[in-house]
CSV table of C-alpha atoms and ligand atoms in Angstrom, one decimal:
chain,number,residue,atom,x,y,z
Y,1,MET,CA,-25.4,-2.5,-17.4
Y,2,ALA,CA,-23.0,-0.6,-19.6
Y,3,THR,CA,-20.0,-2.3,-21.1
Y,4,LEU,CA,-16.8,-0.8,-19.8
Y,5,SER,CA,-14.7,-1.9,-22.8
Y,6,GLN,CA,-15.6,-2.2,-26.4
Y,7,ASN,CA,-12.3,-3.8,-27.1
Y,8,PRO,CA,-11.7,-6.5,-24.4
Y,9,ALA,CA,-8.2,-7.2,-23.7
Y,10,SER,CA,-7.9,-11.0,-24.1
Y,11,THR,CA,-4.3,-10.3,-24.9
Y,12,ARG,CA,-2.6,-7.5,-23.1
Y,13,SER,CA,-2.0,-4.6,-25.5
Y,14,ASN,CA,0.1,-2.6,-23.0
Y,15,THR,CA,2.1,-5.1,-21.0
Y,16,GLY,CA,3.1,-2.6,-18.5
Y,17,ALA,CA,6.6,-3.0,-19.8
Y,18,GLY,CA,6.8,0.6,-20.6
Y,19,SER,CA,5.7,0.8,-24.2
Y,20,GLY,CA,2.6,2.1,-25.9
Y,21,GLY,CA,0.2,4.6,-24.4
Y,22,PRO,CA,-1.8,7.3,-26.1
Y,23,SER,CA,1.1,9.3,-27.4
Y,24,GLY,CA,3.1,6.3,-28.6
Y,25,PHE,CA,5.9,7.2,-26.2
Y,26,PRO,CA,7.0,4.8,-23.5
Y,27,THR,CA,4.6,5.1,-20.6
Y,28,LEU,CA,4.7,4.2,-16.9
Y,29,PRO,CA,2.1,2.0,-15.4
Y,30,ILE,CA,1.2,4.8,-12.9
Y,31,GLU,CA,2.4,8.3,-12.9
Y,32,LEU,CA,1.3,11.1,-10.5
Y,33,ASP,CA,2.2,14.7,-11.3
Y,34,HIS,CA,1.6,17.3,-8.6
Y,35,LEU,CA,-1.6,15.4,-7.6
Y,36,THR,CA,-3.6,17.3,-5.1
Y,37,HIS,CA,-7.0,16.7,-3.6
Y,38,ASN,CA,-9.1,18.8,-1.2
Y,39,TYR,CA,-12.3,18.0,0.5
Y,40,GLY,CA,-13.6,21.5,1.2
Y,41,ASN,CA,-10.9,23.1,3.3
Y,42,ARG,CA,-9.2,19.8,4.2
Y,43,GLN,CA,-6.2,18.8,2.1
Y,44,ALA,CA,-6.2,15.1,1.6
Y,45,LEU,CA,-3.4,14.9,-1.0
Y,46,ASP,CA,-0.7,17.4,-1.2
Y,47,ASN,CA,1.2,17.8,-4.4
Y,48,LEU,CA,2.2,14.1,-4.9
Y,49,SER,CA,4.6,13.3,-7.8
Y,50,PHE,CA,6.0,9.8,-8.2
Y,51,ALA,CA,5.7,6.8,-10.5
Y,52,VAL,CA,5.1,3.1,-10.3
Y,53,HIS,CA,7.6,1.2,-12.5
Y,54,PRO,CA,6.7,-1.6,-14.9
Y,55,ALA,CA,6.2,-5.0,-13.2
Y,56,GLU,CA,6.8,-4.0,-9.7
Y,57,ILE,CA,4.7,-4.4,-6.5
Y,58,PHE,CA,4.4,-0.9,-5.2
Y,59,GLY,CA,3.1,-0.2,-1.7
Y,60,LEU,CA,1.3,2.9,-0.6
Y,61,LEU,CA,1.9,2.9,3.1
Y,62,GLY,CA,0.4,5.4,5.6
Y,63,PRO,CA,-1.5,5.6,8.8
Y,64,ASN,CA,-5.2,6.4,8.9
Y,65,GLY,CA,-6.0,9.7,7.3
Y,66,SER,CA,-2.8,9.9,5.3
Y,67,GLY,CA,-4.7,9.9,1.9
Y,68,LYS,CA,-4.4,6.3,0.7
Y,69,THR,CA,-8.2,5.9,0.1
Y,70,THR,CA,-8.4,9.2,-1.7
Y,71,LEU,CA,-5.5,8.3,-4.0
Y,72,PHE,CA,-7.0,4.8,-4.6
Y,73,ARG,CA,-10.3,6.4,-5.6
Y,74,ILE,CA,-8.6,8.8,-8.0
Y,75,LEU,CA,-6.7,5.9,-9.6
Y,76,SER,CA,-9.9,3.8,-9.8
Y,77,THR,CA,-11.5,6.7,-11.7
Y,78,LEU,CA,-14.2,7.0,-9.0
Y,79,MET,CA,-13.1,10.5,-8.1
Y,80,VAL,CA,-11.6,13.5,-9.9
Y,81,PRO,CA,-8.7,15.2,-8.2
Y,82,THR,CA,-8.7,18.9,-7.4
Y,83,GLY,CA,-5.4,19.5,-9.1
Y,84,GLY,CA,-2.5,17.8,-10.9
Y,85,SER,CA,-2.9,14.5,-12.7
Y,86,ALA,CA,-2.8,10.7,-12.2
Y,87,ARG,CA,-2.0,8.7,-15.3
Y,88,ILE,CA,-2.3,5.0,-15.9
Y,89,LEU,CA,-0.3,3.8,-18.9
Y,90,GLY,CA,-0.4,7.3,-20.1
Y,91,PHE,CA,-4.1,7.8,-19.9
Y,92,ASP,CA,-5.4,10.5,-17.6
Y,93,ALA,CA,-7.7,9.0,-14.9
Y,94,ALA,CA,-9.9,12.1,-14.8
Y,95,ARG,CA,-10.2,12.8,-18.5
Y,96,GLU,CA,-10.0,9.3,-20.0
Y,97,PRO,CA,-11.6,7.0,-17.3
Y,98,ASN,CA,-12.8,4.4,-19.8
Y,99,LYS,CA,-9.4,3.9,-21.2
Y,100,VAL,CA,-8.0,3.7,-17.7
Y,101,ARG,CA,-10.6,1.1,-16.7
Y,102,GLN,CA,-9.7,-1.1,-19.6
Y,103,GLN,CA,-6.1,-1.3,-18.4
Y,104,THR,CA,-6.8,-1.6,-14.7
Y,105,GLY,CA,-7.9,-4.3,-12.4
Y,106,ILE,CA,-9.3,-3.2,-9.1
Y,107,VAL,CA,-9.7,-5.1,-5.9
Y,108,PHE,CA,-11.6,-3.1,-3.3
Y,109,GLN,CA,-11.4,-3.7,0.4
Y,110,ALA,CA,-15.1,-4.3,0.7
Y,111,LYS,CA,-16.5,-7.5,-0.6
Y,112,SER,CA,-17.7,-7.3,-4.2
Y,113,VAL,CA,-18.3,-11.0,-4.9
Y,114,ASP,CA,-21.9,-12.3,-4.9
Y,115,LEU,CA,-22.0,-15.0,-2.2
Y,116,LYS,CA,-25.1,-16.6,-3.6
Y,117,LEU,CA,-23.4,-17.3,-7.0
Y,118,THR,CA,-20.8,-19.8,-7.9
Y,119,VAL,CA,-17.2,-18.7,-8.4
Y,120,ALA,CA,-17.5,-19.2,-12.2
Y,121,GLU,CA,-20.8,-17.2,-12.3
Y,122,ASN,CA,-19.2,-14.3,-10.5
Y,123,LEU,CA,-16.5,-14.2,-13.0
Y,124,LYS,CA,-18.9,-14.6,-15.9
Y,125,HIS,CA,-20.8,-11.5,-14.9
Y,126,GLN,CA,-17.6,-9.6,-14.4
Y,127,GLY,CA,-16.4,-10.6,-17.8
Y,128,HIS,CA,-19.7,-9.4,-19.4
Y,129,LEU,CA,-19.0,-6.0,-17.8
Y,130,TYR,CA,-15.8,-5.8,-19.8
Y,131,GLY,CA,-17.4,-7.0,-23.1
Y,132,LEU,CA,-16.1,-10.6,-22.9
Y,133,SER,CA,-18.4,-13.4,-23.8
Y,134,GLY,CA,-18.7,-16.9,-25.3
Y,135,GLN,CA,-15.7,-19.1,-25.7
Y,136,GLN,CA,-13.3,-16.3,-25.1
Y,137,LEU,CA,-14.8,-15.6,-21.7
Y,138,LYS,CA,-14.9,-19.3,-20.8
Y,139,ALA,CA,-11.3,-19.7,-21.6
Y,140,ARG,CA,-10.4,-16.6,-19.7
Y,141,ILE,CA,-12.3,-17.8,-16.6
Y,142,LYS,CA,-10.4,-21.1,-16.7
Y,143,GLU,CA,-7.1,-19.3,-17.1
Y,144,VAL,CA,-7.7,-16.8,-14.3
Y,145,LEU,CA,-9.0,-19.5,-11.9
Y,146,GLY,CA,-5.8,-21.4,-12.6
Y,147,ARG,CA,-3.8,-18.3,-11.8
Y,148,VAL,CA,-5.3,-17.8,-8.4
Y,149,GLY,CA,-5.3,-21.5,-7.5
Y,150,LEU,CA,-9.1,-22.1,-7.6
Y,151,SER,CA,-9.5,-24.3,-10.7
Y,152,ASP,CA,-11.3,-27.0,-8.7
Y,153,ARG,CA,-13.7,-24.5,-7.1
Y,154,ALA,CA,-15.4,-23.1,-10.2
Y,155,GLY,CA,-18.8,-24.7,-9.5
Y,156,GLU,CA,-18.9,-23.9,-5.7
Y,157,TYR,CA,-20.9,-21.2,-4.2
Y,158,VAL,CA,-18.7,-18.3,-3.0
Y,159,GLU,CA,-20.4,-18.4,0.4
Y,160,SER,CA,-19.0,-21.9,1.0
Y,161,LEU,CA,-15.4,-20.7,0.5
Y,162,SER,CA,-12.9,-19.6,3.2
Y,163,GLY,CA,-12.2,-15.9,3.6
Y,164,GLY,CA,-8.8,-16.3,1.9
Y,165,MET,CA,-10.4,-18.1,-1.1
Y,166,GLN,CA,-13.1,-15.4,-1.4
Y,167,ARG,CA,-10.3,-12.8,-1.6
Y,168,ARG,CA,-8.8,-14.8,-4.4
Y,169,VAL,CA,-12.1,-14.8,-6.2
Y,170,GLU,CA,-12.0,-11.0,-5.8
Y,171,LEU,CA,-8.5,-11.1,-7.3
Y,172,ALA,CA,-9.7,-13.3,-10.2
Y,173,LYS,CA,-12.5,-10.8,-10.8
Y,174,GLY,CA,-10.0,-7.9,-11.0
Y,175,LEU,CA,-7.9,-9.9,-13.5
Y,176,ILE,CA,-10.7,-11.1,-15.8
Y,177,HIS,CA,-10.0,-8.5,-18.5
Y,178,SER,CA,-6.2,-9.1,-18.4
Y,179,PRO,CA,-5.3,-5.7,-17.0
Y,180,SER,CA,-1.7,-4.5,-17.1
Y,181,VAL,CA,-2.1,-2.6,-13.8
Y,182,LEU,CA,-3.7,-4.0,-10.7
Y,183,LEU,CA,-4.9,-1.8,-7.8
Y,184,LEU,CA,-5.5,-3.5,-4.4
Y,185,ASP,CA,-6.9,-1.6,-1.4
Y,186,GLU,CA,-5.7,-3.1,1.9
Y,187,PRO,CA,-5.7,-6.6,0.4
Y,188,SER,CA,-4.7,-8.5,3.6
Y,189,THR,CA,-7.4,-7.1,5.8
Y,190,GLY,CA,-9.3,-9.8,7.5
Y,191,LEU,CA,-7.1,-12.6,6.2
Y,192,ASP,CA,-5.3,-15.1,8.5
Y,193,PRO,CA,-1.5,-15.4,8.1
Y,194,GLY,CA,-1.7,-18.4,5.8
Y,195,ALA,CA,-4.1,-16.7,3.4
Y,196,ARG,CA,-2.0,-13.6,3.5
Y,197,ARG,CA,1.0,-15.6,2.4
Y,198,ASP,CA,-0.9,-17.2,-0.4
Y,199,LEU,CA,-2.2,-13.8,-1.6
Y,200,TRP,CA,1.3,-12.4,-1.8
Y,201,GLN,CA,2.5,-15.5,-3.6
Y,202,TYR,CA,-0.1,-14.9,-6.3
Y,203,LEU,CA,0.8,-11.2,-6.5
Y,204,ARG,CA,4.4,-12.1,-7.0
Y,205,MET,CA,3.5,-14.6,-9.7
Y,206,LEU,CA,1.4,-12.0,-11.6
Y,207,ARG,CA,4.4,-9.6,-11.4
Y,208,ASP,CA,7.0,-12.2,-12.5
Y,209,GLU,CA,5.1,-14.3,-15.0
Y,210,GLU,CA,2.6,-11.7,-16.5
Y,211,GLY,CA,4.5,-8.5,-16.0
Y,212,VAL,CA,1.5,-6.9,-14.1
Y,213,SER,CA,2.3,-3.7,-12.3
Y,214,ILE,CA,0.7,-3.8,-8.9
Y,215,LEU,CA,-0.2,-1.0,-6.4
Y,216,VAL,CA,-1.2,-2.0,-2.9
Y,217,THR,CA,-2.5,0.4,-0.2
Y,218,THR,CA,-1.7,-0.7,3.3
Y,219,HIS,CA,-1.3,0.5,6.9
Y,220,LEU,CA,0.5,-2.7,7.8
Y,221,MET,CA,4.3,-2.6,8.1
Y,222,GLU,CA,4.6,-6.4,7.5
Y,223,GLU,CA,2.7,-6.0,4.3
Y,224,ALA,CA,4.8,-3.0,3.2
Y,225,GLU,CA,7.9,-5.2,3.7
Y,226,HIS,CA,6.8,-7.4,0.8
Y,227,CYS,CA,6.7,-4.5,-1.7
Y,228,ASP,CA,9.5,-3.8,-4.2
Y,229,ARG,CA,9.1,-0.1,-3.5
Y,230,LEU,CA,7.1,2.0,-1.2
Y,231,ALA,CA,5.7,5.5,-1.0
Y,232,ILE,CA,5.1,6.5,2.6
Y,233,LEU,CA,2.4,9.0,3.1
Y,234,ASN,CA,1.6,11.2,6.0
Y,235,GLU,CA,-1.2,13.8,6.1
Y,236,GLY,CA,-1.4,13.7,2.3
Y,237,LYS,CA,2.3,14.3,1.8
Y,238,LEU,CA,5.0,12.0,0.4
Y,239,VAL,CA,7.5,11.5,3.2
Y,240,ALA,CA,9.6,8.7,1.8
Y,241,LEU,CA,10.0,6.8,-1.5
Y,242,GLY,CA,12.2,3.7,-2.1
Y,243,SER,CA,12.6,0.0,-1.5
Y,244,PRO,CA,12.1,-1.1,2.1
Y,245,LEU,CA,15.8,-1.9,2.4
Y,246,GLU,CA,16.8,1.5,0.9
Y,247,LEU,CA,14.5,3.3,3.3
Y,248,LYS,CA,15.7,1.4,6.4
Y,249,SER,CA,19.3,1.8,5.4
Y,250,SER,CA,18.8,5.5,5.2
Y,251,ILE,CA,18.8,5.5,9.0
Y,252,GLY,CA,22.4,5.3,10.0
Y,253,GLY,CA,23.1,2.6,12.6
Y,254,ASP,CA,20.9,1.5,15.4
Y,255,VAL,CA,17.6,2.8,16.8
Y,256,VAL,CA,17.9,3.3,20.6
Y,257,LEU,CA,14.9,3.7,22.8
Y,258,PHE,CA,14.9,4.6,26.5
Y,259,GLU,CA,11.7,4.1,28.4
Y,260,THR,CA,11.2,6.5,31.4
Y,261,GLU,CA,8.5,6.7,34.0
Y,262,GLY,CA,6.4,9.2,32.2
Y,263,ASP,CA,6.2,12.0,29.5
Y,264,GLU,CA,7.8,14.6,31.7
Y,265,ALA,CA,10.6,12.3,32.8
Y,266,ALA,CA,11.2,11.6,29.1
Y,267,THR,CA,11.4,15.3,28.2
Y,268,ARG,CA,13.8,15.9,31.1
Y,269,LEU,CA,16.0,13.0,30.1
Y,270,ALA,CA,16.1,14.0,26.4
Y,271,ALA,CA,17.2,17.5,27.4
Y,272,ARG,CA,20.0,16.3,29.6
Y,273,MET,CA,21.1,13.7,27.1
Y,274,ALA,CA,21.3,16.3,24.4
Y,275,ASP,CA,23.4,18.5,26.7
Y,276,ARG,CA,25.7,15.8,27.8
Y,277,PHE,CA,26.2,13.8,24.6
Y,278,GLN,CA,25.5,16.3,21.9
Y,279,VAL,CA,22.7,14.2,20.4
Y,280,GLN,CA,19.2,15.2,19.2
Y,281,PRO,CA,16.8,12.7,20.7
Y,282,VAL,CA,13.0,12.7,19.9
Y,283,VAL,CA,10.5,12.3,22.7
Y,284,LEU,CA,7.6,10.0,22.0
Y,285,GLY,CA,5.4,9.9,25.0
Y,286,ARG,CA,7.4,8.3,27.8
Y,287,THR,CA,10.1,7.1,25.4
Y,288,VAL,CA,13.3,8.9,24.3
Y,289,ARG,CA,14.4,7.8,20.8
Y,290,LEU,CA,17.6,8.4,18.9
Y,291,GLU,CA,19.7,6.9,16.1
Y,292,ARG,CA,23.3,5.9,16.8
Y,293,ARG,CA,26.0,4.0,14.9
Y,294,ASP,CA,27.4,2.6,18.2
Y,295,GLY,CA,24.0,1.9,19.9
Y,296,HIS,CA,25.2,-0.6,22.5
Y,297,ARG,CA,28.2,1.5,23.6
Y,298,PHE,CA,26.1,4.6,23.8
Y,299,VAL,CA,23.5,2.9,26.0
Y,300,THR,CA,26.2,2.0,28.6
Y,301,GLY,CA,27.3,5.7,28.7
Y,302,VAL,CA,23.8,6.9,29.2
Y,303,VAL,CA,23.0,4.5,32.0
Y,304,GLU,CA,26.1,5.4,33.8
Y,305,ALA,CA,25.4,9.2,33.4
Y,306,PHE,CA,21.7,9.1,34.5
Y,307,PRO,CA,21.3,6.3,37.0
Y,308,GLY,CA,17.8,5.5,38.1
Y,309,GLU,CA,16.1,7.6,35.4
Y,310,ILE,CA,15.7,4.8,32.8
Y,311,GLU,CA,13.2,2.0,33.2
Y,312,GLY,CA,13.9,0.1,30.0
Y,313,ILE,CA,16.2,0.1,27.0
Y,314,SER,CA,16.1,-1.3,23.5
Y,315,VAL,CA,18.7,-1.2,20.7
Y,316,ALA,CA,17.4,-2.5,17.3
Y,317,LYS,CA,18.0,-2.3,13.6
Y,318,PRO,CA,15.8,0.3,11.9
Y,319,SER,CA,12.3,-0.7,10.9
Y,320,LEU,CA,9.9,1.0,8.5
Y,321,GLU,CA,8.2,2.6,11.5
Y,322,ASP,CA,11.6,4.1,12.3
Y,323,VAL,CA,11.7,5.6,8.8
Y,324,PHE,CA,8.3,7.1,9.4
Y,325,ILE,CA,9.3,8.5,12.8
Y,326,GLN,CA,12.5,9.9,11.3
Y,327,ARG,CA,10.6,11.7,8.5
Y,328,THR,CA,7.6,12.9,10.5
Y,329,GLY,CA,8.8,13.2,14.1
Y,330,HIS,CA,5.9,11.1,15.3
Y,331,ARG,CA,4.8,7.5,15.6
Y,332,PHE,CA,2.9,5.7,12.8
Y,333,TRP,CA,0.0,4.9,15.1
Y,334,THR,CA,-1.5,7.8,17.0
Y,335,GLU,CA,-4.8,7.8,18.9
Y,336,VAL,CA,-6.2,10.8,17.0
Y,337,LYS,CA,-9.7,10.1,15.8
Y,338,GLU,CA,-10.2,10.9,12.1
Y,339,GLU,CA,-13.5,12.6,11.2
Y,340,LYS,CA,-14.6,11.8,7.7
R,401,ADP,P1,-6.6,6.9,4.5
R,401,ADP,O1,-7.2,6.1,3.5
R,401,ADP,O2,-5.1,6.9,4.5
R,401,ADP,O3,-7.1,6.6,5.9
R,401,ADP,P2,-8.2,9.1,3.4
R,401,ADP,O4,-7.9,9.3,2.0
R,401,ADP,O5,-9.5,8.3,3.8
R,401,ADP,O6,-7.0,8.5,4.2
R,401,ADP,O7,-8.4,10.5,4.1
R,401,ADP,C1,-7.4,11.5,3.9
R,401,ADP,C2,-8.0,12.8,4.6
R,401,ADP,O8,-9.1,13.2,4.0
R,401,ADP,C3,-8.4,12.6,6.1
R,401,ADP,O9,-8.1,13.7,6.8
R,401,ADP,C4,-9.9,12.4,6.0
R,401,ADP,O10,-10.5,12.7,7.2
R,401,ADP,C5,-10.3,13.3,4.8
R,401,ADP,N1,-11.4,12.8,4.1
R,401,ADP,C6,-11.5,11.6,3.5
R,401,ADP,N2,-12.7,11.4,2.9
R,401,ADP,C7,-13.4,12.6,3.1
R,401,ADP,C8,-14.7,13.1,2.7
R,401,ADP,N3,-15.5,12.4,2.0
R,401,ADP,N4,-15.0,14.4,3.1
R,401,ADP,C9,-14.2,15.1,3.9
R,401,ADP,N5,-12.9,14.7,4.3
R,401,ADP,C10,-12.6,13.5,3.9
């Protein structure tokens, strides 16, 4: 099989700390510039421009069909975009894929480990793909297994490991060539809560101790909360960018939900509320939603004004889902079936 790198990175040349790159100018780990992708008539990515900063964990959050996989494939050099560019440490993913691959570790959602081989054998084969061999590879396997907490499992068959450990072997594979940028597609899928916690602990350690810049795709709000910054996508468009806290604080005050007996009742209630209180509620099925600084006081006023029309009430601090609803006008989860 072809060697991906003629110049294996046993020491990281671009640390992701913003120096180096093809032009010698400071570079960003990941930079999208008007990135667009169409599948025939369907636009999967619509003019995306944003950057991942050095040594941050960056989340790409979006519901099904929002374009995460398409963007992941472009960054992994598996697909060429229709327009614009995606650069990794200054190298264009479409025009310089080999340079991009040298700098990038990729952990796909689907299993890529060989279950019938030992942990060390899996890593050895991966190392060979990147031009590593001999003592250098041996040392790197040892180092990387230490990094993911599997030093004592090197000789075990992967099939005998738990799901969480197998995911850590995937992570070790992605790290074997000391990449500065790590891409992970839905890394928590299929992991139990304990294994998820472990995985995030390893990601934070890579960020803090090795300066690795990490991009994670996810459709899970809890996972997005762990990221330093997020890009929220909807139907291929960037709808929000910032830290989870910044995004949630962008919603002023409380999020108030009124449950009604059905969709029509909700529409009626929203119209009457808008009229009476000069507010602009959004109807989400049988729920009427709005944002208020004085959530609790407002609720009392509404209940008194419309007795018998409200079946349930909640007043809560904004969540990332609220950010999504505010920016798109609809819920994160819809029942629309995506056709691929
Ligand atoms: P996500 O990973 O967020 O679910 P995708 O990148 O898979 O989103 O999909 C984005 C859009 O592109 C969706 O509308 C999807 O149906 C469409 N799409 C994805 N892959 C293909 C394909 N191979 N051919 C045609 N349309 C596709």
